Amino acid sequence: AQSVTQLDSHVSVSEGTPVLLRCNYSSSYSPSLFWYVQHPNKGLQLLLKYTSAATLVKGINGFEAEFKKSETSFHLTKPSAHMSDAAEYFCVVITSSGSARQLTFGSGTQLTVLP
Amino acid sequence: DGGITQSPKYLFRKEGQNVTLSCEQNLNHDAMYWYRQDPGQGLRLIYYSQIVNDFQKGDIAEGYSVSREKKESFPLTVTSAQKNPTAFYLCASRVQETGNTIYFGEGSWLTVV
């Protein structure tokens, strides 16, 4: 079995300050990990993914995430928040079983950026 | 351009009606998925299909039906048996191997009137 826990349902930051969105996972197999962003009434857009290569992954719009196996974490960060970053963010785990049932979404973190 | 197209974007259903949401992809992906998203909540899996002419129930399949007659198409029917269908529906697809990205459509809003 696998699971994904996004530790904060809401995060609020001021524009220009760092962003940290936390994701912990559990998986019996070597996971692939993804972060997606969803703006209101839109589909999910891929920000970045980890697939057992470099543990520090850089994505679009200045976001990056670090895979820490010892901590089973894949936290998303950005050095300086922009107003356009306000959205919902989802952490996703896919395992190597190949079964669609092994694709697991976190419950989401709503990011608010204050002017 | 390759991608996933969902239609319609907005749909209204009367009580007792069946409605069908369309999902088409030209990415040549084998696996396709339907998710339901309620306001302020995460995604819940309704149905998925790993190959043409095969599909499996997800976590909340009751009141829904699907078909997969063609690789590029995976329509979702919301039947009258679904008692609370008002939600945002997302279709997705991916190549089955681990590490491959899941791609999403733009979503469809279904409202019961």
PDB file of C-alpha atoms in Angstrom:
ATOM      1  CA  ALA A   1       0.000   0.000   0.000  1.00  0.00           C
ATOM      2  CA  GLN A   2       1.067   3.556  -0.495  1.00  0.00           C
ATOM      3  CA  SER A   3      -0.089   6.918   0.744  1.00  0.00           C
ATOM      4  CA  VAL A   4       0.633  10.598   0.328  1.00  0.00           C
ATOM      5  CA  THR A   5       0.242  13.189   3.067  1.00  0.00           C
ATOM      6  CA  GLN A   6       0.308  16.889   2.357  1.00  0.00           C
ATOM      7  CA  LEU A   7       0.955  18.297   5.769  1.00  0.00           C
ATOM      8  CA  ASP A   8      -0.734  21.680   5.292  1.00  0.00           C
ATOM      9  CA  SER A   9      -4.152  22.189   3.741  1.00  0.00           C
ATOM     10  CA  HIS A  10      -3.540  25.951   3.512  1.00  0.00           C
ATOM     11  CA  VAL A  11      -0.326  27.981   3.299  1.00  0.00           C
ATOM     12  CA  SER A  12      -0.212  31.761   3.220  1.00  0.00           C
ATOM     13  CA  VAL A  13       2.910  33.763   2.316  1.00  0.00           C
ATOM     14  CA  SER A  14       3.700  37.328   1.391  1.00  0.00           C
ATOM     15  CA  GLU A  15       4.803  38.151  -2.133  1.00  0.00           C
ATOM     16  CA  GLY A  16       8.596  37.910  -2.420  1.00  0.00           C
ATOM     17  CA  THR A  17       9.006  35.517   0.521  1.00  0.00           C
ATOM     18  CA  PRO A  18       9.884  31.806   0.284  1.00  0.00           C
ATOM     19  CA  VAL A  19       7.318  29.091  -0.263  1.00  0.00           C
ATOM     20  CA  LEU A  20       7.418  25.636   1.372  1.00  0.00           C
ATOM     21  CA  LEU A  21       4.724  23.056   0.649  1.00  0.00           C
ATOM     22  CA  ARG A  22       5.268  19.782   2.462  1.00  0.00           C
ATOM     23  CA  CYS A  23       4.635  16.264   1.185  1.00  0.00           C
ATOM     24  CA  ASN A  24       5.390  12.950   2.881  1.00  0.00           C
ATOM     25  CA  TYR A  25       4.785   9.583   1.273  1.00  0.00           C
ATOM     26  CA  SER A  26       4.871   5.923   2.077  1.00  0.00           C
ATOM     27  CA  SER A  27       5.432   3.278  -0.548  1.00  0.00           C
ATOM     28  CA  SER A  28       6.506  -0.345  -0.667  1.00  0.00           C
ATOM     29  CA  TYR A  29       8.208   0.201  -4.004  1.00  0.00           C
ATOM     30  CA  SER A  30      10.580   2.760  -5.470  1.00  0.00           C
ATOM     31  CA  PRO A  31       8.289   5.681  -6.144  1.00  0.00           C
ATOM     32  CA  SER A  32       8.058   8.326  -8.787  1.00  0.00           C
ATOM     33  CA  LEU A  33       6.933  11.601  -7.267  1.00  0.00           C
ATOM     34  CA  PHE A  34       5.225  14.544  -8.892  1.00  0.00           C
ATOM     35  CA  TRP A  35       3.966  17.993  -7.999  1.00  0.00           C
ATOM     36  CA  TYR A  36       1.033  19.448  -9.894  1.00  0.00           C
ATOM     37  CA  VAL A  37      -0.552  22.895  -9.726  1.00  0.00           C
ATOM     38  CA  GLN A  38      -4.236  23.647 -10.288  1.00  0.00           C
ATOM     39  CA  HIS A  39      -5.601  27.115 -10.886  1.00  0.00           C
ATOM     40  CA  PRO A  40      -9.333  27.683 -10.346  1.00  0.00           C
ATOM     41  CA  ASN A  41     -11.576  25.785 -12.751  1.00  0.00           C
ATOM     42  CA  LYS A  42      -8.593  24.367 -14.598  1.00  0.00           C
ATOM     43  CA  GLY A  43      -6.947  20.994 -15.020  1.00  0.00           C
ATOM     44  CA  LEU A  44      -3.752  20.017 -13.242  1.00  0.00           C
ATOM     45  CA  GLN A  45      -0.436  21.140 -14.698  1.00  0.00           C
ATOM     46  CA  LEU A  46       2.841  19.351 -14.027  1.00  0.00           C
ATOM     47  CA  LEU A  47       5.357  21.413 -12.044  1.00  0.00           C
ATOM     48  CA  LEU A  48       8.104  18.828 -11.665  1.00  0.00           C
ATOM     49  CA  LYS A  49       8.798  15.143 -11.177  1.00  0.00           C
ATOM     50  CA  TYR A  50      11.313  12.828  -9.521  1.00  0.00           C
ATOM     51  CA  THR A  51      12.055   9.485 -11.179  1.00  0.00           C
ATOM     52  CA  SER A  52      15.172   8.147  -9.364  1.00  0.00           C
ATOM     53  CA  ALA A  53      17.686  10.440 -11.003  1.00  0.00           C
ATOM     54  CA  ALA A  54      18.931  13.591  -9.232  1.00  0.00           C
ATOM     55  CA  THR A  55      17.312  14.062  -5.840  1.00  0.00           C
ATOM     56  CA  LEU A  56      16.970  17.819  -6.306  1.00  0.00           C
ATOM     57  CA  VAL A  57      14.488  18.427  -9.065  1.00  0.00           C
ATOM     58  CA  LYS A  58      13.902  21.756 -10.756  1.00  0.00           C
ATOM     59  CA  GLY A  59      10.556  22.536 -12.285  1.00  0.00           C
ATOM     60  CA  ILE A  60       8.728  25.310 -14.036  1.00  0.00           C
ATOM     61  CA  ASN A  61       8.123  28.812 -12.668  1.00  0.00           C
ATOM     62  CA  GLY A  62      11.094  28.650 -10.284  1.00  0.00           C
ATOM     63  CA  PHE A  63       9.833  25.740  -8.199  1.00  0.00           C
ATOM     64  CA  GLU A  64      12.031  22.901  -7.038  1.00  0.00           C
ATOM     65  CA  ALA A  65      11.694  19.865  -4.797  1.00  0.00           C
ATOM     66  CA  GLU A  66      14.102  17.579  -3.003  1.00  0.00           C
ATOM     67  CA  PHE A  67      13.558  13.848  -2.658  1.00  0.00           C
ATOM     68  CA  LYS A  68      14.717  12.663   0.766  1.00  0.00           C
ATOM     69  CA  LYS A  69      14.394   8.911   1.037  1.00  0.00           C
ATOM     70  CA  SER A  70      15.411   8.792   4.706  1.00  0.00           C
ATOM     71  CA  GLU A  71      12.633  11.218   5.583  1.00  0.00           C
ATOM     72  CA  THR A  72      10.178   9.910   2.933  1.00  0.00           C
ATOM     73  CA  SER A  73       9.586  13.493   1.921  1.00  0.00           C
ATOM     74  CA  PHE A  74       9.280  15.467  -1.298  1.00  0.00           C
ATOM     75  CA  HIS A  75       8.736  19.071  -0.235  1.00  0.00           C
ATOM     76  CA  LEU A  76       8.118  21.778  -2.821  1.00  0.00           C
ATOM     77  CA  THR A  77       9.940  25.100  -2.496  1.00  0.00           C
ATOM     78  CA  LYS A  78      10.311  28.419  -4.254  1.00  0.00           C
ATOM     79  CA  PRO A  79      12.687  31.182  -3.117  1.00  0.00           C
ATOM     80  CA  SER A  80      10.341  34.063  -3.830  1.00  0.00           C
ATOM     81  CA  ALA A  81       6.565  33.853  -4.166  1.00  0.00           C
ATOM     82  CA  HIS A  82       4.720  35.659  -6.921  1.00  0.00           C
ATOM     83  CA  MET A  83       1.046  36.584  -6.937  1.00  0.00           C
ATOM     84  CA  SER A  84       0.503  34.215  -9.879  1.00  0.00           C
ATOM     85  CA  ASP A  85       1.616  31.281  -7.700  1.00  0.00           C
ATOM     86  CA  ALA A  86      -1.664  31.402  -5.781  1.00  0.00           C
ATOM     87  CA  ALA A  87      -3.292  28.066  -6.589  1.00  0.00           C
ATOM     88  CA  GLU A  88      -3.810  24.554  -5.261  1.00  0.00           C
ATOM     89  CA  TYR A  89      -0.876  22.167  -5.292  1.00  0.00           C
ATOM     90  CA  PHE A  90      -1.022  18.375  -5.343  1.00  0.00           C
ATOM     91  CA  CYS A  91       1.688  15.851  -4.542  1.00  0.00           C
ATOM     92  CA  VAL A  92       1.350  12.554  -6.430  1.00  0.00           C
ATOM     93  CA  VAL A  93       3.052   9.186  -6.008  1.00  0.00           C
ATOM     94  CA  ILE A  94       3.255   6.489  -8.667  1.00  0.00           C
ATOM     95  CA  THR A  95       4.870   3.159  -7.912  1.00  0.00           C
ATOM     96  CA  SER A  96       6.562   0.648 -10.128  1.00  0.00           C
ATOM     97  CA  SER A  97       3.795  -1.932 -10.021  1.00  0.00           C
ATOM     98  CA  GLY A  98       2.418  -0.492 -13.207  1.00  0.00           C
ATOM     99  CA  SER A  99      -1.130  -0.743 -11.949  1.00  0.00           C
ATOM    100  CA  ALA A 100      -3.345   2.292 -12.168  1.00  0.00           C
ATOM    101  CA  ARG A 101      -4.368   1.636  -8.571  1.00  0.00           C
ATOM    102  CA  GLN A 102      -0.855   2.612  -7.492  1.00  0.00           C
ATOM    103  CA  LEU A 103      -1.319   6.231  -8.514  1.00  0.00           C
ATOM    104  CA  THR A 104      -2.046   8.198  -5.341  1.00  0.00           C
ATOM    105  CA  PHE A 105      -2.874  11.891  -4.905  1.00  0.00           C
ATOM    106  CA  GLY A 106      -2.365  13.990  -1.822  1.00  0.00           C
ATOM    107  CA  SER A 107      -5.317  15.990  -0.553  1.00  0.00           C
ATOM    108  CA  GLY A 108      -3.894  19.269  -1.828  1.00  0.00           C
ATOM    109  CA  THR A 109      -2.438  22.472  -0.369  1.00  0.00           C
ATOM    110  CA  GLN A 110      -4.049  25.808  -1.114  1.00  0.00           C
ATOM    111  CA  LEU A 111      -1.380  28.502  -1.475  1.00  0.00           C
ATOM    112  CA  THR A 112      -2.373  32.107  -0.855  1.00  0.00           C
ATOM    113  CA  VAL A 113       0.047  34.898  -1.767  1.00  0.00           C
ATOM    114  CA  LEU A 114      -0.491  38.197   0.016  1.00  0.00           C
ATOM    115  CA  PRO A 115       0.546  41.508  -1.563  1.00  0.00           C
TER     116      PRO A 115
ATOM    117  CA  ASP B   1      -0.802  20.024 -30.591  1.00  0.00           C
ATOM    118  CA  GLY B   2      -1.076  16.861 -28.501  1.00  0.00           C
ATOM    119  CA  GLY B   3      -3.244  16.856 -25.455  1.00  0.00           C
ATOM    120  CA  ILE B   4      -6.455  15.885 -23.744  1.00  0.00           C
ATOM    121  CA  THR B   5      -9.738  17.507 -24.658  1.00  0.00           C
ATOM    122  CA  GLN B   6     -12.735  17.405 -22.367  1.00  0.00           C
ATOM    123  CA  SER B   7     -16.170  18.579 -23.363  1.00  0.00           C
ATOM    124  CA  PRO B   8     -18.366  20.252 -22.515  1.00  0.00           C
ATOM    125  CA  LYS B   9     -16.725  22.645 -20.076  1.00  0.00           C
ATOM    126  CA  TYR B  10     -20.058  23.282 -18.325  1.00  0.00           C
ATOM    127  CA  LEU B  11     -23.035  20.961 -18.259  1.00  0.00           C
ATOM    128  CA  PHE B  12     -26.359  21.113 -16.465  1.00  0.00           C
ATOM    129  CA  ARG B  13     -28.318  17.995 -15.643  1.00  0.00           C
ATOM    130  CA  LYS B  14     -31.912  17.666 -14.620  1.00  0.00           C
ATOM    131  CA  GLU B  15     -32.914  15.220 -11.947  1.00  0.00           C
ATOM    132  CA  GLY B  16     -33.236  11.703 -13.369  1.00  0.00           C
ATOM    133  CA  GLN B  17     -31.194  12.375 -16.496  1.00  0.00           C
ATOM    134  CA  ASN B  18     -28.102  10.596 -17.693  1.00  0.00           C
ATOM    135  CA  VAL B  19     -25.349  12.801 -19.091  1.00  0.00           C
ATOM    136  CA  THR B  20     -22.089  11.931 -20.830  1.00  0.00           C
ATOM    137  CA  LEU B  21     -18.795  13.767 -20.513  1.00  0.00           C
ATOM    138  CA  SER B  22     -16.390  13.409 -23.391  1.00  0.00           C
ATOM    139  CA  CYS B  23     -12.645  12.834 -23.072  1.00  0.00           C
ATOM    140  CA  GLU B  24     -10.391  12.542 -26.117  1.00  0.00           C
ATOM    141  CA  GLN B  25      -6.601  12.291 -26.187  1.00  0.00           C
ATOM    142  CA  ASN B  26      -4.181  12.301 -29.116  1.00  0.00           C
ATOM    143  CA  LEU B  27      -1.123  11.438 -27.033  1.00  0.00           C
ATOM    144  CA  ASN B  28      -1.276   7.716 -27.883  1.00  0.00           C
ATOM    145  CA  HIS B  29      -1.514   6.913 -24.176  1.00  0.00           C
ATOM    146  CA  ASP B  30      -2.734   3.508 -23.091  1.00  0.00           C
ATOM    147  CA  ALA B  31      -4.066   4.442 -19.670  1.00  0.00           C
ATOM    148  CA  MET B  32      -6.934   6.863 -19.104  1.00  0.00           C
ATOM    149  CA  TYR B  33      -8.614   8.001 -15.898  1.00  0.00           C
ATOM    150  CA  TRP B  34     -11.646   9.855 -14.611  1.00  0.00           C
ATOM    151  CA  TYR B  35     -11.480  11.792 -11.366  1.00  0.00           C
ATOM    152  CA  ARG B  36     -14.072  13.705  -9.433  1.00  0.00           C
ATOM    153  CA  GLN B  37     -13.124  16.840  -7.515  1.00  0.00           C
ATOM    154  CA  ASP B  38     -15.469  18.526  -5.049  1.00  0.00           C
ATOM    155  CA  PRO B  39     -14.843  22.153  -4.031  1.00  0.00           C
ATOM    156  CA  GLY B  40     -11.896  22.446  -1.664  1.00  0.00           C
ATOM    157  CA  GLN B  41     -11.180  18.741  -1.837  1.00  0.00           C
ATOM    158  CA  GLY B  42      -8.705  16.458  -3.540  1.00  0.00           C
ATOM    159  CA  LEU B  43      -9.225  14.079  -6.452  1.00  0.00           C
ATOM    160  CA  ARG B  44     -11.143  10.832  -6.175  1.00  0.00           C
ATOM    161  CA  LEU B  45     -10.811   8.100  -8.779  1.00  0.00           C
ATOM    162  CA  ILE B  46     -14.038   7.081 -10.514  1.00  0.00           C
ATOM    163  CA  TYR B  47     -12.883   4.689 -13.254  1.00  0.00           C
ATOM    164  CA  TYR B  48      -9.697   3.900 -15.089  1.00  0.00           C
ATOM    165  CA  SER B  49      -8.723   2.012 -18.211  1.00  0.00           C
ATOM    166  CA  GLN B  50      -5.317   0.550 -18.937  1.00  0.00           C
ATOM    167  CA  ILE B  51      -6.109  -0.679 -22.424  1.00  0.00           C
ATOM    168  CA  VAL B  52      -8.822  -0.568 -25.067  1.00  0.00           C
ATOM    169  CA  ASN B  53     -11.950  -2.563 -24.213  1.00  0.00           C
ATOM    170  CA  ASP B  54     -10.953  -2.861 -20.571  1.00  0.00           C
ATOM    171  CA  PHE B  55     -11.724  -0.655 -17.576  1.00  0.00           C
ATOM    172  CA  GLN B  56     -11.798  -0.937 -13.817  1.00  0.00           C
ATOM    173  CA  LYS B  57     -13.778   0.696 -11.029  1.00  0.00           C
ATOM    174  CA  GLY B  58     -12.062   3.251  -8.889  1.00  0.00           C
ATOM    175  CA  ASP B  59     -12.957   4.346  -5.385  1.00  0.00           C
ATOM    176  CA  ILE B  60     -16.305   6.002  -6.193  1.00  0.00           C
ATOM    177  CA  ALA B  61     -17.665   4.196  -9.278  1.00  0.00           C
ATOM    178  CA  GLU B  62     -21.278   3.892  -8.105  1.00  0.00           C
ATOM    179  CA  GLY B  63     -23.625   5.881 -10.321  1.00  0.00           C
ATOM    180  CA  TYR B  64     -21.096   6.192 -13.145  1.00  0.00           C
ATOM    181  CA  SER B  65     -20.301   4.166 -16.256  1.00  0.00           C
ATOM    182  CA  VAL B  66     -17.566   4.290 -18.892  1.00  0.00           C
ATOM    183  CA  SER B  67     -16.549   2.718 -22.173  1.00  0.00           C
ATOM    184  CA  ARG B  68     -13.208   2.364 -23.937  1.00  0.00           C
ATOM    185  CA  GLU B  69     -13.949   1.341 -27.519  1.00  0.00           C
ATOM    186  CA  LYS B  70     -11.098   3.386 -28.942  1.00  0.00           C
ATOM    187  CA  LYS B  71      -7.658   4.137 -27.528  1.00  0.00           C
ATOM    188  CA  GLU B  72      -8.159   7.877 -27.795  1.00  0.00           C
ATOM    189  CA  SER B  73     -11.606   8.082 -26.215  1.00  0.00           C
ATOM    190  CA  PHE B  74     -12.871   7.422 -22.678  1.00  0.00           C
ATOM    191  CA  PRO B  75     -16.355   8.900 -22.157  1.00  0.00           C
ATOM    192  CA  LEU B  76     -17.925   9.043 -18.704  1.00  0.00           C
ATOM    193  CA  THR B  77     -21.683   8.724 -18.202  1.00  0.00           C
ATOM    194  CA  VAL B  78     -23.150  10.128 -15.020  1.00  0.00           C
ATOM    195  CA  THR B  79     -26.329   8.157 -14.474  1.00  0.00           C
ATOM    196  CA  SER B  80     -29.460   9.048 -12.544  1.00  0.00           C
ATOM    197  CA  ALA B  81     -28.245   6.640  -9.866  1.00  0.00           C
ATOM    198  CA  GLN B  82     -25.536   9.124  -8.892  1.00  0.00           C
ATOM    199  CA  LYS B  83     -27.311  11.058  -6.151  1.00  0.00           C
ATOM    200  CA  ASN B  84     -24.870  13.918  -5.784  1.00  0.00           C
ATOM    201  CA  PRO B  85     -23.286  14.505  -9.183  1.00  0.00           C
ATOM    202  CA  THR B  86     -22.522  18.207  -8.913  1.00  0.00           C
ATOM    203  CA  ALA B  87     -18.717  18.396  -9.117  1.00  0.00           C
ATOM    204  CA  PHE B  88     -15.710  19.147 -11.284  1.00  0.00           C
ATOM    205  CA  TYR B  89     -14.673  16.149 -13.401  1.00  0.00           C
ATOM    206  CA  LEU B  90     -11.141  15.639 -14.638  1.00  0.00           C
ATOM    207  CA  CYS B  91      -9.980  13.230 -17.306  1.00  0.00           C
ATOM    208  CA  ALA B  92      -6.337  12.178 -17.467  1.00  0.00           C
ATOM    209  CA  SER B  93      -4.038   9.872 -19.395  1.00  0.00           C
ATOM    210  CA  ARG B  94      -0.517   8.517 -19.221  1.00  0.00           C
ATOM    211  CA  VAL B  95       1.853   5.957 -20.605  1.00  0.00           C
ATOM    212  CA  GLN B  96       1.761   3.048 -18.181  1.00  0.00           C
ATOM    213  CA  GLU B  97       5.419   2.786 -17.256  1.00  0.00           C
ATOM    214  CA  THR B  98       6.508   4.228 -13.919  1.00  0.00           C
ATOM    215  CA  GLY B  99       7.915   7.708 -14.097  1.00  0.00           C
ATOM    216  CA  ASN B 100       5.689   8.813 -16.905  1.00  0.00           C
ATOM    217  CA  THR B 101       3.726  11.937 -16.366  1.00  0.00           C
ATOM    218  CA  ILE B 102      -0.043  11.922 -16.054  1.00  0.00           C
ATOM    219  CA  TYR B 103      -1.641  14.576 -18.234  1.00  0.00           C
ATOM    220  CA  PHE B 104      -4.940  16.223 -17.424  1.00  0.00           C
ATOM    221  CA  GLY B 105      -7.712  17.764 -19.417  1.00  0.00           C
ATOM    222  CA  GLU B 106      -9.142  21.164 -18.510  1.00  0.00           C
ATOM    223  CA  GLY B 107     -12.059  19.639 -16.651  1.00  0.00           C
ATOM    224  CA  SER B 108     -15.844  19.703 -16.907  1.00  0.00           C
ATOM    225  CA  TRP B 109     -18.256  21.252 -14.437  1.00  0.00           C
ATOM    226  CA  LEU B 110     -21.476  19.303 -13.956  1.00  0.00           C
ATOM    227  CA  THR B 111     -24.339  20.936 -12.089  1.00  0.00           C
ATOM    228  CA  VAL B 112     -27.701  19.410 -11.228  1.00  0.00           C
ATOM    229  CA  VAL B 113     -30.618  21.789 -11.682  1.00  0.00           C
TER     230      VAL B 113
END
